[in-house]
Tab-separated table of C-alpha atoms in Angstrom:
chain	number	residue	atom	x	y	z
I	26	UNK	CA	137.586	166.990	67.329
I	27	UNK	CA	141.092	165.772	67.962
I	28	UNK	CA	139.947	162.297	67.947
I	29	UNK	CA	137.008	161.783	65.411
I	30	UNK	CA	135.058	158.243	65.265
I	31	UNK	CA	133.533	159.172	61.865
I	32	UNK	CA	135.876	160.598	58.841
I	33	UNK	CA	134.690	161.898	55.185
I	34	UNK	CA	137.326	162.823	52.516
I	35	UNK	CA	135.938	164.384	49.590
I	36	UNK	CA	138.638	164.196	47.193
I	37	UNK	CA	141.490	164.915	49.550
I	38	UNK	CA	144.012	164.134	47.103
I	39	UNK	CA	142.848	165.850	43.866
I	40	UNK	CA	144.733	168.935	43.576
I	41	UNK	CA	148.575	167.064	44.134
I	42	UNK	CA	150.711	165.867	41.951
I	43	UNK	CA	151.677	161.755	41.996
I	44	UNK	CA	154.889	162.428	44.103
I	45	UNK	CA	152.755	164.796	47.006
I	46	UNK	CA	150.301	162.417	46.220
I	47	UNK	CA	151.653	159.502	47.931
I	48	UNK	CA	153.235	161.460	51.173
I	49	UNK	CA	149.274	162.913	51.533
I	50	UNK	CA	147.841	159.261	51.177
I	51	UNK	CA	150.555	157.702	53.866
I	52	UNK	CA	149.397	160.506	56.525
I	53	UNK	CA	145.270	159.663	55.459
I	54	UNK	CA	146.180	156.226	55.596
I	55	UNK	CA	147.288	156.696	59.091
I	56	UNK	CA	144.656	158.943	60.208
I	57	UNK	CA	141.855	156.335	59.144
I	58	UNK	CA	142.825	153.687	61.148
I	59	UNK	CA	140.292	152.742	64.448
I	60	UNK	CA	137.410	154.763	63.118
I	61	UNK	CA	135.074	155.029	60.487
I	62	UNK	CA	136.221	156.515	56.978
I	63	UNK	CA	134.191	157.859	54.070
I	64	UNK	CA	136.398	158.257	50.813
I	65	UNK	CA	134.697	160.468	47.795
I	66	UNK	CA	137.732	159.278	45.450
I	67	UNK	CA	139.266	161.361	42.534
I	68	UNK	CA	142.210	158.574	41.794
I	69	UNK	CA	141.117	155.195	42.498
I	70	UNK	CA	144.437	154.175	43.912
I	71	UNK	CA	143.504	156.486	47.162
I	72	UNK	CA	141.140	153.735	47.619
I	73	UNK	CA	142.918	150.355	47.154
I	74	UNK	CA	142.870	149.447	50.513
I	75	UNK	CA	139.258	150.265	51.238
I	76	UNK	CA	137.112	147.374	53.323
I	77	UNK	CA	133.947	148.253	50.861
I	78	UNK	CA	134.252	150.082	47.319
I	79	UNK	CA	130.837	151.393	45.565
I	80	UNK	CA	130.635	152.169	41.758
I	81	UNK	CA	127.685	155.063	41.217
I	82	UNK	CA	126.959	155.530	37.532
I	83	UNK	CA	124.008	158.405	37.085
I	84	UNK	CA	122.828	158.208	40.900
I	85	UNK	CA	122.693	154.204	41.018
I	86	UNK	CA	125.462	152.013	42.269
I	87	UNK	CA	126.492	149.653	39.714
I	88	UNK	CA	129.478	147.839	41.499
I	89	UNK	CA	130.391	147.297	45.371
I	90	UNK	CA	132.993	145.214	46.711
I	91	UNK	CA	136.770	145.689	47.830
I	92	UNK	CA	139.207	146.629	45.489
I	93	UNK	CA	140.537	142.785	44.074
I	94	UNK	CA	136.771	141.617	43.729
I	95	UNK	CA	136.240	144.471	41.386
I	96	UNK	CA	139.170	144.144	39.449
I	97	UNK	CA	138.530	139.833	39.045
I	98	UNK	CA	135.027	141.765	37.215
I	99	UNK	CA	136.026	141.668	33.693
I	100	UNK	CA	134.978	144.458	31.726
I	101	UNK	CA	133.053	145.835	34.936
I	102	UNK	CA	133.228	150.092	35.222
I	103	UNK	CA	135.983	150.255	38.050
I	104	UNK	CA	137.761	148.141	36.420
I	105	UNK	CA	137.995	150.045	33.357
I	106	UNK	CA	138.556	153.284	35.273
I	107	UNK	CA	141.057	151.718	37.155
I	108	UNK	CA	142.910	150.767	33.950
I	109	UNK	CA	142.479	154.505	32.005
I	110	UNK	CA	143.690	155.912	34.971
I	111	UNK	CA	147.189	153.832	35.037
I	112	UNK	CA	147.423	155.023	31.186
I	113	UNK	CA	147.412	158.386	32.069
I	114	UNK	CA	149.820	158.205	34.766
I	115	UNK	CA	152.180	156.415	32.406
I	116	UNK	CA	151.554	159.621	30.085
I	117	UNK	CA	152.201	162.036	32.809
I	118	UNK	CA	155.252	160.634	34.509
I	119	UNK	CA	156.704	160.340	30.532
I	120	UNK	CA	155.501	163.803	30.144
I	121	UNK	CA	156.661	165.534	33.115
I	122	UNK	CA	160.398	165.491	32.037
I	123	UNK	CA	159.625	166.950	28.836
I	124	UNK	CA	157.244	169.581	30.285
I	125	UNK	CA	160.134	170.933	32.891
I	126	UNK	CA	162.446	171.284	30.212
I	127	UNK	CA	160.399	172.925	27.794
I	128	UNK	CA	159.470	175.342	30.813
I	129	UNK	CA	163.424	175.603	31.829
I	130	UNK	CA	163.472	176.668	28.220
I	131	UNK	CA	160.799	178.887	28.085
I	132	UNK	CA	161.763	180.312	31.108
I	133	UNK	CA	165.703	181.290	30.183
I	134	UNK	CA	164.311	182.808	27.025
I	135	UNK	CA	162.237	184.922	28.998
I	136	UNK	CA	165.181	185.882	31.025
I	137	UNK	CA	167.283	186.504	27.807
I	138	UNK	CA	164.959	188.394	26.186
I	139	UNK	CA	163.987	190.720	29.353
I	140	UNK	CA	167.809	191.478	29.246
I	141	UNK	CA	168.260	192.156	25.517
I	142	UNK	CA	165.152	194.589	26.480
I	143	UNK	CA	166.932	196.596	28.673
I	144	UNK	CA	170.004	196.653	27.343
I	145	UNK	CA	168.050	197.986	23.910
I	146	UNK	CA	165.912	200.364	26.840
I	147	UNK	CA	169.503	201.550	27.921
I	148	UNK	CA	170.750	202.170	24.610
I	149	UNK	CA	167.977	203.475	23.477
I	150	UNK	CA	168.245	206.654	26.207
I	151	UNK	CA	171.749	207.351	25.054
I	152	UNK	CA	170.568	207.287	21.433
I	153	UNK	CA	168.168	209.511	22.391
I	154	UNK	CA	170.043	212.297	24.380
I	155	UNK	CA	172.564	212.239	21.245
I	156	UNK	CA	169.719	212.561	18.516
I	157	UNK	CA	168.458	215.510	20.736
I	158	UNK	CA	171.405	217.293	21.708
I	159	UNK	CA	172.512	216.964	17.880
I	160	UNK	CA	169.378	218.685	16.505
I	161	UNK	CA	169.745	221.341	19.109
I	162	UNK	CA	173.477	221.995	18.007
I	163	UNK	CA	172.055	222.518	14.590
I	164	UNK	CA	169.100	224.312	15.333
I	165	UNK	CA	171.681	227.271	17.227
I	166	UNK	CA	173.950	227.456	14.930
I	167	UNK	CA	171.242	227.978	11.828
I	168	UNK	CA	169.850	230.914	14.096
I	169	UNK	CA	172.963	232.302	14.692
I	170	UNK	CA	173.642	231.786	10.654
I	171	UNK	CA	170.296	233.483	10.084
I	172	UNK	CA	170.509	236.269	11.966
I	173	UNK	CA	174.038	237.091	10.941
I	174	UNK	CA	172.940	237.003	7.390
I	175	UNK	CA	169.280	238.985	7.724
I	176	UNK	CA	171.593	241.725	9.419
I	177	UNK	CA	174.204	242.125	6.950
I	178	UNK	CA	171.259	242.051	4.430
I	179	UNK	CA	170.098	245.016	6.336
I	180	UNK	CA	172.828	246.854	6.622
I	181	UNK	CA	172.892	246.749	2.593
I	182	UNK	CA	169.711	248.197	1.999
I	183	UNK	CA	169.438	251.699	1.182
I	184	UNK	CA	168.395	254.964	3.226
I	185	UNK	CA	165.059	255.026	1.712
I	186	UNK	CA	164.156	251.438	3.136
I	187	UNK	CA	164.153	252.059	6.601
I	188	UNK	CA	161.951	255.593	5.994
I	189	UNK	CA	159.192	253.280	5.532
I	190	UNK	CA	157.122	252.543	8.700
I	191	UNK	CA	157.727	248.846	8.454
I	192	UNK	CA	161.259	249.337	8.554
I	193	UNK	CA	161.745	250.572	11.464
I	194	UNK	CA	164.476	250.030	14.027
I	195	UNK	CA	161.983	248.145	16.601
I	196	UNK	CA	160.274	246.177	13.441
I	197	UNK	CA	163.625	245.114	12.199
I	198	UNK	CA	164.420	243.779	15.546
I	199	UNK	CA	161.353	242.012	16.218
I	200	UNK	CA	161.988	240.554	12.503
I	201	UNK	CA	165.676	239.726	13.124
I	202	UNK	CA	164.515	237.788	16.853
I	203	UNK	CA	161.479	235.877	16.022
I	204	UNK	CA	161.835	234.942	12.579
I	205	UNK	CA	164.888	233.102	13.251
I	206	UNK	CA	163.545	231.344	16.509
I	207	UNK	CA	160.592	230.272	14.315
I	208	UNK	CA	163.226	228.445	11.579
I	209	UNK	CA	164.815	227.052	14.649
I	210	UNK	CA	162.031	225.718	16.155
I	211	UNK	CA	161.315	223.961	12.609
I	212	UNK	CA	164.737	222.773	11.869
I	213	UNK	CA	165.925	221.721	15.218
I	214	UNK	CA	164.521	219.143	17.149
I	215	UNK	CA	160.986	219.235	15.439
I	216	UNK	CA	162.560	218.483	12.528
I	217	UNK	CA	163.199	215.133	13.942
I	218	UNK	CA	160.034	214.457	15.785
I	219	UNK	CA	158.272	214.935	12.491
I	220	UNK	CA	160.302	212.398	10.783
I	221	UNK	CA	159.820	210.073	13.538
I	222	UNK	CA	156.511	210.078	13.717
I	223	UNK	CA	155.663	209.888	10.198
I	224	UNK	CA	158.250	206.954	10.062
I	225	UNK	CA	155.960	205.002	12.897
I	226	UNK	CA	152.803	206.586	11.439
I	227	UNK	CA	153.676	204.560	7.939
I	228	UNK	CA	154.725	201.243	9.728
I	229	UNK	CA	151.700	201.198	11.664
I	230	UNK	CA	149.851	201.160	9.338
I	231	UNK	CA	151.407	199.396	6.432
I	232	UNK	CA	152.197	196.543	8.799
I	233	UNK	CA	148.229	196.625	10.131
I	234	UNK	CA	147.237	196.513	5.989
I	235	UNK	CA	149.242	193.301	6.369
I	236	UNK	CA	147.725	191.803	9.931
I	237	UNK	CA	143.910	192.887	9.072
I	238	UNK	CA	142.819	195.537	6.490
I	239	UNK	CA	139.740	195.931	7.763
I	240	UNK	CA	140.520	197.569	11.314
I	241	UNK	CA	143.650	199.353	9.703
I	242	UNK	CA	140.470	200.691	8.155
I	243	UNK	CA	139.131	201.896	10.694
I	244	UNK	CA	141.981	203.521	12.129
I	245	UNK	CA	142.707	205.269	9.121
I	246	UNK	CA	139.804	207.178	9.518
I	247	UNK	CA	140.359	209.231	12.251
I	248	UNK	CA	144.276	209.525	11.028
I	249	UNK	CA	142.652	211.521	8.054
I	250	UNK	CA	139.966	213.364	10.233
I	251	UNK	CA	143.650	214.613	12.324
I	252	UNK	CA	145.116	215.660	9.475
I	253	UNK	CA	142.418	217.768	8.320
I	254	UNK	CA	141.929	219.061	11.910
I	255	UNK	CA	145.787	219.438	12.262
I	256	UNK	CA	145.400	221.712	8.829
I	257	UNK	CA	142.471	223.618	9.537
I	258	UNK	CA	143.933	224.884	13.145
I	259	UNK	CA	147.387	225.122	11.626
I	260	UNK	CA	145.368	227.614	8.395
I	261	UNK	CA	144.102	229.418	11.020
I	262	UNK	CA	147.247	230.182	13.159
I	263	UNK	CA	148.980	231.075	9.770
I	264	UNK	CA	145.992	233.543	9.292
I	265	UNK	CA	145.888	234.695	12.862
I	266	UNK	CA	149.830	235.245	12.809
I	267	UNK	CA	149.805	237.192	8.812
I	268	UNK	CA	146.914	239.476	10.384
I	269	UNK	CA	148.726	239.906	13.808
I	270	UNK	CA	152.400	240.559	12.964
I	271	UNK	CA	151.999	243.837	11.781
I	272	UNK	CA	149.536	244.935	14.217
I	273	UNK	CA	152.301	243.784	16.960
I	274	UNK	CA	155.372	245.169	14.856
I	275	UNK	CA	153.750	248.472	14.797
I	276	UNK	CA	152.747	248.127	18.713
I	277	UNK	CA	156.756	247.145	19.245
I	278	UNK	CA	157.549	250.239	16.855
I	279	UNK	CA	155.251	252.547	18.724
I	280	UNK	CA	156.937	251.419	22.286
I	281	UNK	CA	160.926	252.100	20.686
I	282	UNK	CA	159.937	255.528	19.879
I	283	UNK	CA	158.510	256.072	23.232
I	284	UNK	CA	161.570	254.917	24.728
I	285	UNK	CA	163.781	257.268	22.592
I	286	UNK	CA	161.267	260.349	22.888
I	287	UNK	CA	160.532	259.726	26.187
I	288	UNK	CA	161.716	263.450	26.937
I	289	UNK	CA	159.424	265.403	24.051
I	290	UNK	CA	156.551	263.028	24.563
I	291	UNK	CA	156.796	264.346	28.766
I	292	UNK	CA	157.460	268.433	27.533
I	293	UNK	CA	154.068	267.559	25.186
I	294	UNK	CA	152.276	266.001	27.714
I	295	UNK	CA	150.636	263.642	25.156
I	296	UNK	CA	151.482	260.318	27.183
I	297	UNK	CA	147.378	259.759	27.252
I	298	UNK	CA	147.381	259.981	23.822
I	299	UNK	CA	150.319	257.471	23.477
I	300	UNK	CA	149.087	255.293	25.780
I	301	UNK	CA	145.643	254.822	23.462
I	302	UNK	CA	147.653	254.422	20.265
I	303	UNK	CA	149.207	251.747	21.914
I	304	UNK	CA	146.158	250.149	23.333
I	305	UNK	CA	144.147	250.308	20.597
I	306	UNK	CA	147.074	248.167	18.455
I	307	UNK	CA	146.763	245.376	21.497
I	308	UNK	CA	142.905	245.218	21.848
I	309	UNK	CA	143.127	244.816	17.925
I	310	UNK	CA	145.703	241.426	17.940
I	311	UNK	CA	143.483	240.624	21.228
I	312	UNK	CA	140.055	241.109	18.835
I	313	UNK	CA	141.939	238.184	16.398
I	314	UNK	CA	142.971	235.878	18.709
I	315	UNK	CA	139.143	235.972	19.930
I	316	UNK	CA	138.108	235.749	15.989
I	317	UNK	CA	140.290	232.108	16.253
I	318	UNK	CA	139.468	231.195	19.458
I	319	UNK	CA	136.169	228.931	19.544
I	320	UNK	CA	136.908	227.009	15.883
I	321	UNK	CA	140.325	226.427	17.617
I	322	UNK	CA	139.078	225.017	20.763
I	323	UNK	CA	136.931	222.939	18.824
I	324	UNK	CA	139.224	221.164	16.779
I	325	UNK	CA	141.276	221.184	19.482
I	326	UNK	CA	138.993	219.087	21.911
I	327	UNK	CA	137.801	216.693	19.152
I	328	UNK	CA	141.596	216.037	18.313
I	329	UNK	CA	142.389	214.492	21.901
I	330	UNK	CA	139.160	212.555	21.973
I	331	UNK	CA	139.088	210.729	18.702
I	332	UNK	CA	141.826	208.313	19.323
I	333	UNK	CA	139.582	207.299	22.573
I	334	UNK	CA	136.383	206.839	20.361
I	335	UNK	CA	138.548	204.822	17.810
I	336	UNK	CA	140.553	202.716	20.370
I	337	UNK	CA	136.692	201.517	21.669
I	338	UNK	CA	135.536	201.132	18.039
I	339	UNK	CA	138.394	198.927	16.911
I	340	UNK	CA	138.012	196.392	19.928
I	341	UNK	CA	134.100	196.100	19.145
I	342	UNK	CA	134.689	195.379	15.056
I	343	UNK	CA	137.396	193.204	16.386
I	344	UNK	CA	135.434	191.089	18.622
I	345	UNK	CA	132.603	191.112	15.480
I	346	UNK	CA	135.397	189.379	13.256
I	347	UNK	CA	136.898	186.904	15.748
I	348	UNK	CA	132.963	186.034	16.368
I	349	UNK	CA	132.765	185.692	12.606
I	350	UNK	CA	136.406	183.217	12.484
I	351	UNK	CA	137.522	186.000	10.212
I	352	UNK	CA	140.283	186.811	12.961
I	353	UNK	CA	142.025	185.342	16.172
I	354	UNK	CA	142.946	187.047	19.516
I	355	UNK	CA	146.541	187.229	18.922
I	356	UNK	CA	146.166	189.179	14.974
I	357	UNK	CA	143.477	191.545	17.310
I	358	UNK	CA	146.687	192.549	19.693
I	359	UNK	CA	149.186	192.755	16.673
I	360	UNK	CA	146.282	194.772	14.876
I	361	UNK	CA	145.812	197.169	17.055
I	362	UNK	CA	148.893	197.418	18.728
I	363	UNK	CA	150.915	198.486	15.519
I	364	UNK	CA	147.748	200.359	14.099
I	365	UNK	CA	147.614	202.559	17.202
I	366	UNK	CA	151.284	203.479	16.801
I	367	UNK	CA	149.858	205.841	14.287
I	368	UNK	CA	147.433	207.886	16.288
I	369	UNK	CA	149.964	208.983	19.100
I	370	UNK	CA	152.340	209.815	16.111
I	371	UNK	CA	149.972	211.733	14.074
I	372	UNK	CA	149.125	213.273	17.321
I	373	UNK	CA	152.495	214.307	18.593
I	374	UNK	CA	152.756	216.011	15.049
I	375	UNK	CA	149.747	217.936	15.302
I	376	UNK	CA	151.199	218.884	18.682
I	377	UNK	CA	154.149	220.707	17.236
């Protein structure tokens, strides 16, 4: 094995450029002399110095001889691959300079741009805590506003409004607590998710119009099927929530006047009684939120499995219009890219 008498090199040299080229030929070179070489040649000048040189053309040899016989052939075969083959070095070797410095190019835009792209990731963080913290700011102090006014509102009202038994001093605290969380919750920082996403919702899409109408399309679609889903389950909450406030401000009333009769309800023994009043009010917001229960799961689960379906649907009309030259690879990534921008939007709305 160390010392072979018989040697085949099937295209030793192929794979190297002309520089590694040369260093890998010197060591063959070496290697082949006292024994028996077989060269399968890629680039004919691995085989210059070869004792016999055969020319197969379709399974027949069409030329033999050493390497200055076949050139003194005019217009033989090796002698014309011989000759292309010294044009396209000249090409290369006048092309490689070019090629490293277009890739020494390409490469410190690559780097400049990764580092613009993380100093906009970095800023972006900053910008974010700030937009945040600033619609949080606002969101307290419009609570605090609201519930300082509602109270002094109360306090105006006359005797006969709190006789009525919606006025009461548990309803008006339930009223004064969760109606001004819910404007919070609205004007805070939901307020400026909304915005957001129906900023990137319109981009998307108007910028997709402009790529490809076609699969903006088709992603349009299931934006509109959201938006009716994101209705119908928001109709129904507002429904659920007009039927079940009263039911739980009169539950909420019924517990304050426990609290503050606790005494005469104990001398009356009537805590049975009391305690069915009071579960008869919960079983009866339960009994609604059953009412709303399956239609909401049901929009609910086809909500967070459309975008899937559409995603899939979008790639297969895509690859149907780049089979039809109506589209390239690259507008399929910019379509779909800035359509999709939409769905997560649409869907982070329906989420709040």
């Amino acid at each position: 094995v160390k010392k072979p008498t018989f040697l085949l090199l099937d295209e030793a040299t192929s794979a190297l450029d002309n520089n590694n080229e040369k260093i890998v030929q010197e060591a063959l070179d070496r290697a082949c002399k006292g024994r028996t070489t077989i060269v399968i040649a890629h680039r004919l000048t691995t085989i210059r110095n070869a004792d016999q040189i055969y020319v197969f053309d379709k399974g027949n040899v069409i030329e033999q001889g050493t390497h200055d016989t076949l050139m003194g052939n005019e217009g033989g075969k090796y002698q014309e691959l011989v000759k292309r083959q010294q044009m396209e070095k000249i090409d290369d070797d006048q092309d490689d300079p070019i090629k490293m410095q277009k890739a020494k190019e390409e490469e410190e835009e690559a780097i400049g741009m990764s580092e613009r792209s993380r100093l906009i990731s970095d800023s972006q963080v900053i910008v974010d805590v700030q937009k945040h913290t600033a619609f949080a700011i606002a969101g307290s102090q419009l609570t605090q506003r609201i519930r300082s006014k509602a109270f002094g509102c109360f306090l105006r009202q006359e005797v006969a409004y709190f006789d009525r038994s919606e006025n009461t001093s548990g309803a008006i605290s339930v009223r004064l607590s969760f109606d001004a969380v819910a404007v919070q919750e609205m004007a805070g920082t939901r307020l400026g998710v909304i915005f957001e996403s129906l900023a990137l919702t319109f981009f998307g899409i108007a910028f997709g119009c402009f790529m490809n109408w076609q699969l903006t399309f088709i992603v349009l679609i299931p934006i509109i099927a959201m938006v009716l889903l994101t209705f119908g389950e928001v109709s129904l909450r507002v429904w659920q929530g007009k039927q079940n406030d009263p039911i739980m401000g009169q539950a909420s009333t019924l517990a304050v006047k426990v609290i503050h009769n606790m005494r005469t309800i104990k001398q009356l023994s009537v805590e049975k009684e009391i305690l069915r009043q009071y579960s008869d009010l919960i079983y009866e917001a339960v009994r609604l939120y059953r009412m709303t229960a399956i239609p909401v799961s049901i929009a609910g689960g086809l909500y967070w499995t459309i975008d899937v379906y559409t995603v899939a649907f979008v790639y297969w009309r895509a690859l149907i219009l780049v089979e039809e030259k109506q589209l390239t690879s690259h507008h399929i990534i910019m379509v779909v890219a800035y359509s999709m921008f939409a769905l997560p939007a649409v869907k982070l709305i329906g989420m709040l």
